[in-house]
XYZ file of C-alpha atoms in Angstrom:
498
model
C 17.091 5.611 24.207
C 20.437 5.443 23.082
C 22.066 8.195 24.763
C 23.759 6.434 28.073
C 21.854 8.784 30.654
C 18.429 7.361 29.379
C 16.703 3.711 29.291
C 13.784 2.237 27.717
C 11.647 4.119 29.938
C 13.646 7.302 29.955
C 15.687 9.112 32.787
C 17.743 5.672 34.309
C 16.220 4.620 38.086
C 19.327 4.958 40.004
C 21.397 1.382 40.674
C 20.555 0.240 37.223
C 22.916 -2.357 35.958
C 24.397 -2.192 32.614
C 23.676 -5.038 30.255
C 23.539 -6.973 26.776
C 24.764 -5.680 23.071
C 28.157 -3.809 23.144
C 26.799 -1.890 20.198
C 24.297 -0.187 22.329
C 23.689 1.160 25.916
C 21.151 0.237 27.739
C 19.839 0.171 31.360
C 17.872 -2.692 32.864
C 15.027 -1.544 34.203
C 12.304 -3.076 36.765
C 9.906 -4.041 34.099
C 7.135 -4.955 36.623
C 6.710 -1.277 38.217
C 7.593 0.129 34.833
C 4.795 -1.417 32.689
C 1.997 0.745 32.433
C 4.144 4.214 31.645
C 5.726 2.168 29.105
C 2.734 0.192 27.872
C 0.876 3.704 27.701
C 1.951 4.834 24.093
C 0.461 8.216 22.389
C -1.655 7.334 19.357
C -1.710 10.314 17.388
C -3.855 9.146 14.851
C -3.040 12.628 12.472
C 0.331 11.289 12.168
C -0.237 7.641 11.924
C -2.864 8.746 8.994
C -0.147 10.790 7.403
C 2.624 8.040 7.812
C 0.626 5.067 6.503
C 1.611 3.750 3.790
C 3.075 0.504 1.869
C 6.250 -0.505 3.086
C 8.163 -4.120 3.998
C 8.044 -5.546 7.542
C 11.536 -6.234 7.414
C 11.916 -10.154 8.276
C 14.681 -9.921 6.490
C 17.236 -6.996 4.871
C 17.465 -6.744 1.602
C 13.898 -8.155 1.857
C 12.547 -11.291 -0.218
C 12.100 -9.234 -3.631
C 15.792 -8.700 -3.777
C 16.352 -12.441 -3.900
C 17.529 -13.623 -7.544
C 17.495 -16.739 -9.705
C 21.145 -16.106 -10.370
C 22.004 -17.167 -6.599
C 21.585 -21.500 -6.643
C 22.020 -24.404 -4.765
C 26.107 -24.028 -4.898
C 25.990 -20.597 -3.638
C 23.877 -21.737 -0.969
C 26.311 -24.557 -0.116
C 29.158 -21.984 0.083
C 27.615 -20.013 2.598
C 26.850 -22.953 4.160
C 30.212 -23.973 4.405
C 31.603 -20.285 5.252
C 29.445 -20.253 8.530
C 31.146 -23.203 9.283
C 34.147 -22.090 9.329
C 32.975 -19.135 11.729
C 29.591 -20.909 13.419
C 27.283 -18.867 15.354
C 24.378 -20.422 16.577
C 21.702 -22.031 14.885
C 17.681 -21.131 15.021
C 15.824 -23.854 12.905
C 13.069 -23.356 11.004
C 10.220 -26.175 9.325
C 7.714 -25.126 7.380
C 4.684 -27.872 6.996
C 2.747 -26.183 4.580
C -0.621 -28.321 4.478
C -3.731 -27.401 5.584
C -7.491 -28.616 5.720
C -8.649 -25.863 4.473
C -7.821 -22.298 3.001
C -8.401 -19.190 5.221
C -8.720 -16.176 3.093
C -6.943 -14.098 4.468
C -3.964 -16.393 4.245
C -0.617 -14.686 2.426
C 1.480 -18.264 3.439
C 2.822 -21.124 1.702
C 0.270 -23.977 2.084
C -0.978 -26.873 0.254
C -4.838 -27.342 0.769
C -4.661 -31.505 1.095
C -6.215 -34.918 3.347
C -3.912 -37.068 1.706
C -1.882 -38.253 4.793
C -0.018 -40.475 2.167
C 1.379 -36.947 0.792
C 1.880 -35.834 4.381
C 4.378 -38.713 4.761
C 6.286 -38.308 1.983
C 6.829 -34.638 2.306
C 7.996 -35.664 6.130
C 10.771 -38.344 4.780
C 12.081 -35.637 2.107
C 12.347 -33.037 4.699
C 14.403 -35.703 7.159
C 16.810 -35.498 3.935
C 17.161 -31.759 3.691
C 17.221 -31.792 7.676
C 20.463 -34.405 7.048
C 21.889 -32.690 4.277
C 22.116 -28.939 5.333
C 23.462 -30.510 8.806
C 26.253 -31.922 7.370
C 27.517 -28.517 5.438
C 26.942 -26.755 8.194
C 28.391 -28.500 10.757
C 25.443 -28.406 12.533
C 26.325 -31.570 14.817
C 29.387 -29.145 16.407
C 26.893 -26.422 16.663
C 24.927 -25.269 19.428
C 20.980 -25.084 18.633
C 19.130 -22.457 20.615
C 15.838 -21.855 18.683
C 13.423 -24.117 16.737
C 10.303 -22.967 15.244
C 7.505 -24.747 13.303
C 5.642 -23.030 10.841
C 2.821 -23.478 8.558
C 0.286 -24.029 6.904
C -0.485 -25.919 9.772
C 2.115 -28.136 11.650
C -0.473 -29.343 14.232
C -1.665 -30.866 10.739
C 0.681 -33.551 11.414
C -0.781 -36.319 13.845
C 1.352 -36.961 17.396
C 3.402 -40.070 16.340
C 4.962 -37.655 13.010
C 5.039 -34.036 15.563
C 7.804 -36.677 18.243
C 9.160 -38.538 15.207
C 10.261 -35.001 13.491
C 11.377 -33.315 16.849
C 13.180 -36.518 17.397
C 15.062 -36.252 14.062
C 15.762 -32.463 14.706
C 17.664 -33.546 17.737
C 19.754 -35.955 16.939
C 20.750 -34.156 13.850
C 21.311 -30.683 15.868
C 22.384 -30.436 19.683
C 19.639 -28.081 21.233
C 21.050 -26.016 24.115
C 19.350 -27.337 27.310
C 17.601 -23.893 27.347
C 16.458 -23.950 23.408
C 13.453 -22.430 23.077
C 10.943 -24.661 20.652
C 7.743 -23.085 19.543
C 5.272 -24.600 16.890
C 2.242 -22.679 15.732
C -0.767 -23.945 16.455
C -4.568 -23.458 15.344
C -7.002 -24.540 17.792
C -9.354 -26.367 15.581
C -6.483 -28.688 15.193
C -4.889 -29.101 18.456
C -6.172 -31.972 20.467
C -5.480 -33.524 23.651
C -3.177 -36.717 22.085
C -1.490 -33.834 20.022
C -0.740 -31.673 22.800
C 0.552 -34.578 24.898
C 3.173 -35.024 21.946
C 4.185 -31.561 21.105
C 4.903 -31.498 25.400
C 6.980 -34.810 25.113
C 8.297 -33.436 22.300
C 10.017 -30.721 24.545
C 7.501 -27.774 22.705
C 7.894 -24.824 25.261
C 5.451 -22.135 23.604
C 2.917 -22.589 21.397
C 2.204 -19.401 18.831
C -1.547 -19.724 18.299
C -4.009 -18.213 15.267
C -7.149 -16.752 16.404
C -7.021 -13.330 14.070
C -10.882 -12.557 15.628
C -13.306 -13.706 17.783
C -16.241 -12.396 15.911
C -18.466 -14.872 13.537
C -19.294 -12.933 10.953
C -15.356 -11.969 10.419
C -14.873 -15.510 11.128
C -17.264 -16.534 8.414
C -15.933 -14.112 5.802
C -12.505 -15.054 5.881
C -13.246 -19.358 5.835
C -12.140 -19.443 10.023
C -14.198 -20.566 11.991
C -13.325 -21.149 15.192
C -15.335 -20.340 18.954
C -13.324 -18.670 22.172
C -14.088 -22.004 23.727
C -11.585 -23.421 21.464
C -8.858 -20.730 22.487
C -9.409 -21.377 25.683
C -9.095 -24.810 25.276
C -6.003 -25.342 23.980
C -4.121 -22.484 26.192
C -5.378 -24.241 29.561
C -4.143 -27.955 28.201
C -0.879 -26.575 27.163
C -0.520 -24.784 30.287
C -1.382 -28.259 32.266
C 0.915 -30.138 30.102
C 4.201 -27.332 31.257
C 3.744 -25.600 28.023
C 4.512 -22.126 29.614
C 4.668 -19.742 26.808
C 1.592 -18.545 25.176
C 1.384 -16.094 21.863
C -1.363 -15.507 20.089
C -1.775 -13.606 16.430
C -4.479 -10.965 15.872
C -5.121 -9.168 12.439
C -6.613 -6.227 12.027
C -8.270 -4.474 9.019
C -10.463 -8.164 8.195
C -14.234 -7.473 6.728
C -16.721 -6.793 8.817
C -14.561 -5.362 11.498
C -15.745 -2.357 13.935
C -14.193 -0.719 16.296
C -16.264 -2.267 18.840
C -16.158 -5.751 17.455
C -12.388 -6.008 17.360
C -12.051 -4.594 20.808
C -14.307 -7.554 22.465
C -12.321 -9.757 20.527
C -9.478 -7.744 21.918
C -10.680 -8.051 25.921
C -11.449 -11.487 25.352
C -8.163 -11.995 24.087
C -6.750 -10.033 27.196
C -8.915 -12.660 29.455
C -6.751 -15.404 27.919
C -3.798 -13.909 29.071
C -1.306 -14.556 26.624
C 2.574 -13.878 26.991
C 3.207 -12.493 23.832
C 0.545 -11.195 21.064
C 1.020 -10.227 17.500
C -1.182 -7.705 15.639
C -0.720 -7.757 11.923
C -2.426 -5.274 9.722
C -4.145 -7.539 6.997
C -2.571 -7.352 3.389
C -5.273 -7.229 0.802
C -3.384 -8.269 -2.144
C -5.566 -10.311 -4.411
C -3.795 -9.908 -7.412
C -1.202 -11.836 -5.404
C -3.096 -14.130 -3.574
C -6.234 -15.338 -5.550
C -8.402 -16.522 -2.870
C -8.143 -13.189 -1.261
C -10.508 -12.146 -4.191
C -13.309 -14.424 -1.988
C -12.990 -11.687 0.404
C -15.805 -8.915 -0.345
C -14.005 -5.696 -1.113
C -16.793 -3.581 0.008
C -16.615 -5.671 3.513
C -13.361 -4.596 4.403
C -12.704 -1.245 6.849
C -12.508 1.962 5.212
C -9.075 3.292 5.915
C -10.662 5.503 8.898
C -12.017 2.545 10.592
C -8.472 1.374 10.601
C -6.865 3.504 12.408
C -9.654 3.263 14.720
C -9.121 -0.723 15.042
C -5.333 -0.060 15.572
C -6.268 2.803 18.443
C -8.386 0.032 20.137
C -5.625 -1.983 19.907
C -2.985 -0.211 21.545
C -5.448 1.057 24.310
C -6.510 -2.641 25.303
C -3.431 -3.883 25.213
C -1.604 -1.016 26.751
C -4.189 -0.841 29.668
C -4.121 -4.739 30.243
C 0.122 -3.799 30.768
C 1.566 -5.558 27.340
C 4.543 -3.826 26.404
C 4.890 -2.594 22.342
C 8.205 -4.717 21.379
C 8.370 -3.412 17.792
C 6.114 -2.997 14.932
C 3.019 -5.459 15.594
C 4.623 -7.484 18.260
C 3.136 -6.620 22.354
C 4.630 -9.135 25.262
C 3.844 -8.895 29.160
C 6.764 -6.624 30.674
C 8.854 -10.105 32.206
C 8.269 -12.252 28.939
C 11.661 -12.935 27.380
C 11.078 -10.430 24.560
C 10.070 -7.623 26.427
C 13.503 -8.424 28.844
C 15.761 -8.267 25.757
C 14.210 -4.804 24.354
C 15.823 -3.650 27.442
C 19.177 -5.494 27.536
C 19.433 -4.772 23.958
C 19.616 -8.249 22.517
C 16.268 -7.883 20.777
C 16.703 -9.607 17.167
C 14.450 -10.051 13.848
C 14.069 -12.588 11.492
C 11.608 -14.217 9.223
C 9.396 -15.163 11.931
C 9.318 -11.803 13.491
C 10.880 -10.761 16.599
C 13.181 -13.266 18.782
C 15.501 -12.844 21.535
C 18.971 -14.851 21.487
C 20.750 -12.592 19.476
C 23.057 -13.386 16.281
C 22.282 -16.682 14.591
C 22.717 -18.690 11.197
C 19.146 -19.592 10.002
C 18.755 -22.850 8.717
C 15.599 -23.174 6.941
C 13.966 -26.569 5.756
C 10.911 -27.085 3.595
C 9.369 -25.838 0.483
C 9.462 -22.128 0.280
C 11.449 -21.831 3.074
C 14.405 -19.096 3.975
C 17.769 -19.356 4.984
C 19.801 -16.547 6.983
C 23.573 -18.213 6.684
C 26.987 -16.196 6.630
C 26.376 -13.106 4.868
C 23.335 -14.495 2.578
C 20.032 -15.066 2.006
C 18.716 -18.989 -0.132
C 15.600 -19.260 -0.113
C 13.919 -22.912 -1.233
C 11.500 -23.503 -4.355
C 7.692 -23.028 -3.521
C 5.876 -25.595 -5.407
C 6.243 -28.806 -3.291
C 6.469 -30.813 -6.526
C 9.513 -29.137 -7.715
C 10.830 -28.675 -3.513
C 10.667 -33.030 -4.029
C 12.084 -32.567 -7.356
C 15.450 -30.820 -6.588
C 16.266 -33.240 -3.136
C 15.502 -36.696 -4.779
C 18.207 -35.922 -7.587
C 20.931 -35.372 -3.862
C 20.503 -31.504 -4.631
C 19.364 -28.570 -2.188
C 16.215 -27.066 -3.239
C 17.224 -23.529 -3.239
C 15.769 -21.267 -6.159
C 16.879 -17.871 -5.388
C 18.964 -15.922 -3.163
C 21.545 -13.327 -2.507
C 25.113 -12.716 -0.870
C 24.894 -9.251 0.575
C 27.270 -6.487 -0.060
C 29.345 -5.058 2.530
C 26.619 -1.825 1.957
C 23.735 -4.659 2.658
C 25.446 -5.311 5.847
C 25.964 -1.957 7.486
C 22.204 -1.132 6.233
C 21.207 -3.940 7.889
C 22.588 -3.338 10.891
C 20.882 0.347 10.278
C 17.171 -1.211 10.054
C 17.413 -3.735 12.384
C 18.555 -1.365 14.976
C 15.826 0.995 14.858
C 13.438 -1.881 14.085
C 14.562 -3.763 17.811
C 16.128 -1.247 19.521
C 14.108 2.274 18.971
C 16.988 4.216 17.961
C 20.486 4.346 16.429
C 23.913 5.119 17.512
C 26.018 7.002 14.942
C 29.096 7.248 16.763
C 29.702 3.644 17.179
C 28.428 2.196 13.984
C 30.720 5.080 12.570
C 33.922 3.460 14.611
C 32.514 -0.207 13.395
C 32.542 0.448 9.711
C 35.505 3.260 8.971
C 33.258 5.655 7.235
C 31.663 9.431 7.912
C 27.951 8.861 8.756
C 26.858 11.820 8.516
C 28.286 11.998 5.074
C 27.753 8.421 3.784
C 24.055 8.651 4.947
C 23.335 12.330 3.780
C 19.938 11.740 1.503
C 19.163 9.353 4.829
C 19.365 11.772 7.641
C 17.637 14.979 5.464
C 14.915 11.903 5.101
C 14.325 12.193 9.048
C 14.151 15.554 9.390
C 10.204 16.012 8.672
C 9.858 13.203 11.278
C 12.016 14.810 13.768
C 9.862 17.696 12.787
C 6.579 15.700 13.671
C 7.997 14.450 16.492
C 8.049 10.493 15.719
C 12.244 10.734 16.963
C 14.657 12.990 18.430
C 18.154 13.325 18.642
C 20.397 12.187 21.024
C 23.746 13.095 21.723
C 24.925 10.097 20.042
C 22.268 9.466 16.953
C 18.805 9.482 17.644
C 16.110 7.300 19.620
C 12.464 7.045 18.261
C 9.832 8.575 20.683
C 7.009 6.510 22.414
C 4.647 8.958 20.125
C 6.484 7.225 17.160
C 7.179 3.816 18.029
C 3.602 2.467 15.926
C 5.593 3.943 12.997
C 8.787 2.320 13.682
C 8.495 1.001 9.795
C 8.694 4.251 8.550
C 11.755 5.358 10.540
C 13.649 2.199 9.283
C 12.286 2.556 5.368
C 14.480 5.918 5.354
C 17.357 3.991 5.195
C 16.507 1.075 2.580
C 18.269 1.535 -0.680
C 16.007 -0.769 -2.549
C 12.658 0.841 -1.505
C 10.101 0.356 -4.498
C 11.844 -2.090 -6.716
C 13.035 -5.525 -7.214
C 15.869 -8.230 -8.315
C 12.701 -8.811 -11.074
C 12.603 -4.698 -12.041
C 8.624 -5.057 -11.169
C 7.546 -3.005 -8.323
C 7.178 -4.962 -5.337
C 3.710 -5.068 -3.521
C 3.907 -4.371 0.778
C 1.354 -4.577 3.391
C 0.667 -0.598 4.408
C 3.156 0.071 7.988
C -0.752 0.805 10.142
């Protein structure tokens, strides 16, 4: 992929046009004719079974478990102030961590709460934060270009405090008349007066939870929620000029077959989403306690997994949804799919984006911050989150500034992460240094999946094949220098990459 004589879909169509990141070379191609080859990748379940195992997702590099109490709120203010002084654009991000109830399955930040009186005040101390950050950052000179509302459950939040927040956002932050402004949405809490709001609010995709379809999964993890629902909620935001649709899938839930998790799968196809997301559950209940409602014996053997991932990426392949990256599938003109191509595919802590480069600012209790060369990420109890801002101080807790090692290994991961592949030559040029040298333990670390046949080289680096793109994770883990520990010195605990 990143030799020049080859595309995403291999040998370039002639009168291709040559687009996006410098960095890389790329061909556009006619997604729409192009779909199904691409769509159509091997699963070679011998070498998925032989791959799989723990390993981060990569939201972030150095990942969370890096972060450190020795990075605080006046680190985080310098790095605030340094991207100021050299601004990229801004994404946004707002967590709203409450929640009626607890799914188990759940590995997010939430408060389980019907106090609307709590709701309130949480909204009024994140306007301060929202204020605050702004003003180091300049953010009233910057240009915003992505917003995203996360959860918990921010259609928890009734349609007078969804315009009144969105309202704040903007006038603190100049969005870019194309900003893209997604909220995530579960349909049980989604109705029509709440839809009208997060339209007028300027909401142009909507990232919805339906993780199965089936009731006795449903039942086991605390969800329950009917198709009906889905459908619901898809065709209203669709009516109201919502036009953006993703929905999130997990796979590896109790109860799951094969066969159940491929109806939900078709049914899923039937809605027609633009995007989907496919996460491989995380049983960590030594981490999450409610997991431990979850019956052990329930869950799918590790056989039955693969087998739920092999459905997977035959429904989804036949219905024409492209593979992005690791977990994330989009319709071959969705924005996502366009910037795989023109090579301005990105990653952050909400998964894939398009855009490119930007500074991060994150607001909310346990949220995280990508400014300058940093990481700050904000405390997790909402009581101390409160705390820290009523005293007039951010309400970071940890963090890190990354080293200039941290930066060209990011640059590593997220390359093969959003692009398939990696050019030595350039990055070479970029940093001053002998990669074949400086990355020695790294590249012998391919070899056995060259060998296997998950990349190859190129005359330039080396691309990842279609064969290996499920195991993208694994490709990108050769180069992390922090694999298997943390800041703490405890091991850190991953979801497995299948």
């Amino acid at each position: 992929m990143l030799d020049s004589t080859r595309g995403a879909g291999g040998p370039a169509p002639a009168g291709g046009e040559q687009f996006g990141d410098p960095r890389y070379t790329f061909l556009v191609l006619d997604l729409e004719t192009t779909a199904l080859a691409e769509a159509r990748i091997p699963f070679r379940r011998e070498l998925i079974a032989k791959y799989d195992r723990p390993g981060p997702r990569y939201t972030s590099y150095p990942t969370a478990p890096q972060f450190h109490t020795g990075f605080d709120a006046v680190d985080y203010a310098t790095l605030l102030d340094e991207s100021r002084a050299k601004p990229l654009p801004l994404s946004l991000y707002v967590h709203i961590p409450f929640c009626e109830q607890r799914c188990f399955f759940c590995g997010c930040n939430v408060a389980v709460t019907r106090n609307r009186e709590r709701v309130e005040q949480y909204l009024e101390r994140l306007r301060q934060e929202i204020e605050e950050v702004s003003l180091l950052a300049g953010g009233a000179e910057r240009q915003t270009i992505q917003v995203h509302w996360g959860g918990g459950t921010p259609t928890y939040l009734d349609p007078g405090q969804i315009l009144d927040l969105m309202s704040w956002l903007r006038f603190t932050f100049p969005f870019a008349e194309n900003c893209e402004i997604s909220v995530e949405v579960d349909p049980r809490h989604a109705s029509e007066e709440q839809l009208d709001a997060l339209a007028e609010a300027g909401v142009n995709r909507l990232s919805m939870g339906i993780q199965d379809l089936d009731p006795e999964v449903q039942t086991a993890v605390n969800r329950r929620q009917p198709a009906e629902l889905a459908w619901q909620v898809m065709t209203g935001a669709r009516r109201r000029g919502i036009g953006s649709i993703n929905v999130d899938l997990i796979y590896g839930l109790p109860y799951q077959t094969p066969a159940s998790f491929r109806a939900t799968l078709e049914e899923v196809v039937r809605l027609s989403p633009d995007r989907l997301a496919v996460f491989n559950f995380a049983y960590l209940p030594s981490l999450f306690k409610h997991q431990r409602a979850i019956p052990a014996e329930a869950l799918p053997s590790p056989e039955t997994k693969l087998a739920l991932l092999e459905e997977t990426m035959d429904v989804l392949g036949g219905a024409g949804y492209l593979l992005i990256g690791m977990d994330h599938f989009a319709k071959p003109g969705d924005p996502l799919a366009r910037a795989l191509v023109e090579g301005t595919l990105t990653r952050n802590f909400q998964g894939y984006a398009t855009g490119g480069e930007t500074d991060l600012l994150a607001f909310g209790a346990s949220s995280i911050s990508k400014v300058a060369d940093g990481y700050a990420q904000n405390e997790k109890d909402l009581s101390a989150w409160d705390a820290r801002l009523e005293i007039g101080e951010l309400a970071t807790c940890r963090g890190m500034v990354l080293s200039a090692e941290d930066l060209l290994r990011r640059e590593v991961i997220l390359g093969i992460l959003c692009h398939f592949g990696l050019e030595k030559q350039a990055l070479a040029e970029r940093w001053n240094l002998d990669f074949d040298r400086h990355f020695e333990r790294e590249l012998a670390a391919l070899e056995p999946l060259e060998a296997d046949g998950l990349i190859e080289s190129t005359p330039h680096g080396f691309a990842v094949t279609p064969a290996g793109r499920p195991l993208v994770r694994n490709v990108a883990m050769c180069f992390d220098a922090y694999l298997g520990r943390s800041a703490s010195g405890t091991a850190p605990q991953y979801s497995r990459t299948v």
